[in-house]
Coordinates of C-alpha atoms and ligand atoms in Angstrom, one line a residue:
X2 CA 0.0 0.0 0.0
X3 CA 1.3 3.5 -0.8
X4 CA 2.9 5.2 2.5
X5 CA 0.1 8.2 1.7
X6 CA -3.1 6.2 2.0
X7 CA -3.5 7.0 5.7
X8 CA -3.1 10.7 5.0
X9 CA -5.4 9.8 2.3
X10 CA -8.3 8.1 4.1
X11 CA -8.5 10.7 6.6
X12 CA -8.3 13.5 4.1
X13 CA -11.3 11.7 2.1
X14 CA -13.0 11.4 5.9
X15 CA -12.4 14.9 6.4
X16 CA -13.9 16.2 2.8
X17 CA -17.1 14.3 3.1
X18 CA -18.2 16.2 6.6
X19 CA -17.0 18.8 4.5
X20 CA -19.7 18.1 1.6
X21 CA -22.4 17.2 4.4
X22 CA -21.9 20.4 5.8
X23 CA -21.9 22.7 2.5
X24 CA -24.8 20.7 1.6
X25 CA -26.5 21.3 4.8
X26 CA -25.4 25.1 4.7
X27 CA -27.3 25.1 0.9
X28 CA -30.9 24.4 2.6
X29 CA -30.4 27.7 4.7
X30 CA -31.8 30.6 2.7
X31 CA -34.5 27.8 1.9
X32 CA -34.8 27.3 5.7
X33 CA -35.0 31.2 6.4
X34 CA -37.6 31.8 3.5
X35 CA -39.6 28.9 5.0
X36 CA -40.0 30.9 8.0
X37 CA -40.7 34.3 6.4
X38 CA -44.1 32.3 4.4
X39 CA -45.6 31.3 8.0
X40 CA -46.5 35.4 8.2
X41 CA -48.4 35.2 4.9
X42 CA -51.4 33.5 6.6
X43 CA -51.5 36.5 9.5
X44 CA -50.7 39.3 7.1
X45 CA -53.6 37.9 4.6
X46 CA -55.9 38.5 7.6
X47 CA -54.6 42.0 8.6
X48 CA -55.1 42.7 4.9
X49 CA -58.9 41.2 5.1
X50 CA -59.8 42.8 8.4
X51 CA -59.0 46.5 6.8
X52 CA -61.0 45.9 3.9
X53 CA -63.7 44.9 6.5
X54 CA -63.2 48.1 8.3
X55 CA -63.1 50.1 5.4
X56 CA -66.5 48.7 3.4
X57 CA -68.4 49.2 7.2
X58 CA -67.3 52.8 7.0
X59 CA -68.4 53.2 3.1
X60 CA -71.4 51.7 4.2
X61 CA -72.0 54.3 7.4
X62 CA -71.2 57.3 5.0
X63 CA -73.9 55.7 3.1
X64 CA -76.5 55.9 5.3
X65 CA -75.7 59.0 6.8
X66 CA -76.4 60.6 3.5
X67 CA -80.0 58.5 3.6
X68 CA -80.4 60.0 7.1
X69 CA -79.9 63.6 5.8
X70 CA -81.3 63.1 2.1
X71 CA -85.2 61.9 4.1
X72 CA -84.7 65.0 6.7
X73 CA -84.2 67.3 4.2
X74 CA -87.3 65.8 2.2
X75 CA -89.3 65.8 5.5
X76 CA -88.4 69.5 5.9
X77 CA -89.3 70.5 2.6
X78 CA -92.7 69.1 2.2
X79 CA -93.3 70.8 6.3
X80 CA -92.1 73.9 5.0
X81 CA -94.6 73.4 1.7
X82 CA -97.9 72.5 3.9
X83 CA -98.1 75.9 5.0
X84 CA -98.5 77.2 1.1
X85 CA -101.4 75.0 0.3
X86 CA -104.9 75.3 -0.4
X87 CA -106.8 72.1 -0.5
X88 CA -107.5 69.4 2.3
X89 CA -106.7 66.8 0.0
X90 CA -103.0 68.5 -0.9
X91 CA -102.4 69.2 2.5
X92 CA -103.3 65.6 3.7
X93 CA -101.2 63.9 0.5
X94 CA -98.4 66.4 1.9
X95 CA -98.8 65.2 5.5
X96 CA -98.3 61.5 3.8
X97 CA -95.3 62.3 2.3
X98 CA -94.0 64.1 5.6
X99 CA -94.7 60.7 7.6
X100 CA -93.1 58.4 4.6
X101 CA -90.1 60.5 4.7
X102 CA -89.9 60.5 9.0
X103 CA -90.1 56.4 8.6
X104 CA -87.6 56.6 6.2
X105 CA -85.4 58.4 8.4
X106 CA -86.0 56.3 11.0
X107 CA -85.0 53.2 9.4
X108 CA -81.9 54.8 8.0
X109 CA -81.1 55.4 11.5
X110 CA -81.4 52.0 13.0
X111 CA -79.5 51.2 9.8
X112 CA -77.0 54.0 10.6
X113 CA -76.8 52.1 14.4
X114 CA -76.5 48.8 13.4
X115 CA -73.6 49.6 10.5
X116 CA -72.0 52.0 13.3
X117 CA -72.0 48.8 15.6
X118 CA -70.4 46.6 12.7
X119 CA -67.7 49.2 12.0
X120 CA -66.7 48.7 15.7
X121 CA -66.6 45.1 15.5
X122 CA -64.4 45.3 12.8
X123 CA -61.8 47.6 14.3
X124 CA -61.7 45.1 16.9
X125 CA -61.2 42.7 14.1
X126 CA -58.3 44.7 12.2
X127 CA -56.2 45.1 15.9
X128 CA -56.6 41.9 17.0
X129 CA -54.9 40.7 12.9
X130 CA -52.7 43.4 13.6
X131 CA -52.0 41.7 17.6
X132 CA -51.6 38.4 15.7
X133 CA -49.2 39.7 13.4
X134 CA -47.1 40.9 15.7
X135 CA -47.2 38.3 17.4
X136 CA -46.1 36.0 14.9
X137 CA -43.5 38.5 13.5
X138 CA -41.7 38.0 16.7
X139 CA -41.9 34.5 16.6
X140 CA -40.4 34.1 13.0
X141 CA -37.8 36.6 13.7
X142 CA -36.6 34.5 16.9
X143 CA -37.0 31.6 14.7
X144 CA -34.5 33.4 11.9
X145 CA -32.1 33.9 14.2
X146 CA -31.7 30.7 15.3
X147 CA -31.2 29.5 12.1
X148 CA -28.5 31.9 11.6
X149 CA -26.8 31.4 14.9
X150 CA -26.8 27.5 13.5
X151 CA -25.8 28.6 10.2
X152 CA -22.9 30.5 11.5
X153 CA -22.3 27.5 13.6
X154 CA -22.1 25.3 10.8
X155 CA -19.3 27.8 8.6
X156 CA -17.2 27.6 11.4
X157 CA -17.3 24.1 11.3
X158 CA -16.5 23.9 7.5
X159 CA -13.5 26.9 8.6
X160 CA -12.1 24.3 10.8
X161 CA -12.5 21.7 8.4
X162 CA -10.8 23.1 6.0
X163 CA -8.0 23.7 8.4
X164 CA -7.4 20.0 9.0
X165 CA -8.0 19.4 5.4
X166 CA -4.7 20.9 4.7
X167 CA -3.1 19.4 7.5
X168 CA -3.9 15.9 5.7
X169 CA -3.1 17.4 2.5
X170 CA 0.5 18.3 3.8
X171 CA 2.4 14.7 3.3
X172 CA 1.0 13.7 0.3
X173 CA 3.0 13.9 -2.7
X174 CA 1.6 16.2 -5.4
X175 CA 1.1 12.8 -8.1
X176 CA -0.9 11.2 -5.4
X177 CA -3.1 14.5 -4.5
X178 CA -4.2 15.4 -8.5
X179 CA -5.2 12.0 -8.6
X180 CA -7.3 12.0 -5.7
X181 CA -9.0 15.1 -6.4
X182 CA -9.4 13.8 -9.9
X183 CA -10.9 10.6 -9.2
X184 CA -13.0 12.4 -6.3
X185 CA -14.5 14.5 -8.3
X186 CA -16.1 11.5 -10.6
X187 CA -17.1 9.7 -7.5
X188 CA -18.8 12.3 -5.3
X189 CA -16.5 13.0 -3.5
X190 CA -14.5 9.8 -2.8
X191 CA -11.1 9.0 -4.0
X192 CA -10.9 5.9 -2.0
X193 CA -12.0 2.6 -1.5
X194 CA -11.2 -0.3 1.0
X195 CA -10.7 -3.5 0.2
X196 CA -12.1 -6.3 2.4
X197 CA -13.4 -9.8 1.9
X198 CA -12.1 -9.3 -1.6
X199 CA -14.4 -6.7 -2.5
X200 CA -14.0 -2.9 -3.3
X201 CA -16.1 -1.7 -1.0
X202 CA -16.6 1.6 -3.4
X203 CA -18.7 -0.8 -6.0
X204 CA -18.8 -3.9 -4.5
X205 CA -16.5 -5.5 -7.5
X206 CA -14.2 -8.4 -6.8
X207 CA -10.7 -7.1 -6.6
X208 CA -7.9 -9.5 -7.5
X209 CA -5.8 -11.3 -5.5
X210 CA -2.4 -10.2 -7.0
X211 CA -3.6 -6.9 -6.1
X212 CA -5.2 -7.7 -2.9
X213 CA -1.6 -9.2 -2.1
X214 CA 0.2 -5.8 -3.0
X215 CA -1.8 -3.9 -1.0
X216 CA -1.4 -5.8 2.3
X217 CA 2.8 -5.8 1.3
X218 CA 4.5 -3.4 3.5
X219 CA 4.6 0.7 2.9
X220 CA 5.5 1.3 -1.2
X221 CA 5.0 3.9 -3.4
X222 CA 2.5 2.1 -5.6
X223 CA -0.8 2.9 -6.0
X224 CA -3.7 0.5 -6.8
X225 CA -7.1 1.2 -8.0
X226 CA -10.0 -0.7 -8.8
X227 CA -10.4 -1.8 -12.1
X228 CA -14.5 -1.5 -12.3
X229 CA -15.0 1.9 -10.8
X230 CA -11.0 3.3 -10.3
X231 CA -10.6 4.1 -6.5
X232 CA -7.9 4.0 -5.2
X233 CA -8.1 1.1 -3.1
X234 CA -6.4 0.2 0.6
X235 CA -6.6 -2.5 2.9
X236 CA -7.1 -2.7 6.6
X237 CA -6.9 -6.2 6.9
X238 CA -3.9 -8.0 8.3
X239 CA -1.3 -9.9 6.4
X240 CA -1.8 -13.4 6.1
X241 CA 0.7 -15.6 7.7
X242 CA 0.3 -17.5 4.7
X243 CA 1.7 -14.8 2.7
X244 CA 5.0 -15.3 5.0
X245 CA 5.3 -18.7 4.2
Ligands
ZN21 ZN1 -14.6 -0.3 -7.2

């Protein structure tokens, strides 16, 4: 086995918490944009309640004009049943003064009961706006745990990294191209142990010339595995038949 597979086992043990990590960090803005959409349903209701408030109001102006329109009606045909000169005029007025007082009066209770509505839906509007709040808070405490655990998690990568170059350091440049190389093709994975004749990378039978050369003592060779190209290494123990 080449004197560099240690360096390089732990290096390829190091780079994938590496990828676990970069791939964990990747769900983050995901994670933080998750958090923001749980105010949608609370906003949506602020946004309802207002148009609540605002159509009771319409509606009061409404009938406050209805109110004032009938007075004004009343008024006039008062002010007219002094000018005129026939019973049956006068009593057709006094109709049309009593219609008009109705009228007013059921603009009124109108007036009342949209007045009372309007109230209920101010109420409505701050309690969505209490909600909101409420949940604003929430989300924001929520964001910044995420970050705090995103922060976490670069730091971790940081020191990573760090140790990543401290396995880098004794292997020969040859040996490191064609780790990187080969990791590249294999997601991340340059190499493979051997064991019960297997590469344990594609589960391919390995040879036992080579399974023989890799248990010899520290070389500078470098075997790979002829289905999927790892480089492979051995844990096992020499055979004492091998001695023989
Ligand atoms: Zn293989």
């Amino acid at each position: 086995m080449h004197s560099a597979i240690p360096h390089l086992i732990e290096l390829q043990r190091v780079d994938h918490l590496i990828a676990a990590l970069r791939t964990e960090l990747e769900t983050f803005p995901k994670r933080v944009r998750e958090a923001d959409t749980k105010l949608s349903g609370a906003k949506a209701s602020v946004v309802a309640a207002k148009e609540g408030l605002l159509n009771s109001q319409k509606e009061r102006k409404k009938f406050e004009l209805d109110v004032q329109q009938w007075k004004d009606r009343a008024k006039k045909y008062r002010d007219q049943s002094g000018a005129v000169k026939t019973n049956e005029a006068y009593k057709a007025l006094q109709h049309e003064i009593a219609n008009a007082e109705a009228e007013v009066a059921k603009a009124e209770d109108a007036q009342l009961e949209v007045m009372m509505a309007s109230e209920e839906a101010e109420r409505r509007v701050r309690h969505a706006e209490a909600n909101l709040k409420e949940d604003e808070q929430a989300v924001a405490k929520e964001k910044k745990e995420i970050e705090a655990l995103q922060t976490e998690k670069k730091k971790q990568v940081e020191s990573l990294l760090a140790e990543r170059e401290r396995a880098l350091a004794p292997i020969p440049q040859d040996v490191r191209d064609l780790y990187d190389r080969i990791a590249k093709r294999h997601h991340g994975s340059g190499v493979a142990e051997a064991r019960d004749g297997q590469c344990r990378g594609c589960g391919m039978r390995v040879l036992p010339h080579t399974l023989q050369e890799l248990r010899r003592e520290p070389n500078e060779e470098i075997y790979r595995c002829e289905s999927c190209g790892l480089i492979l290494y051995t844990l096992e123990p020499i055979p004492l038949a091998t001695h023989s």
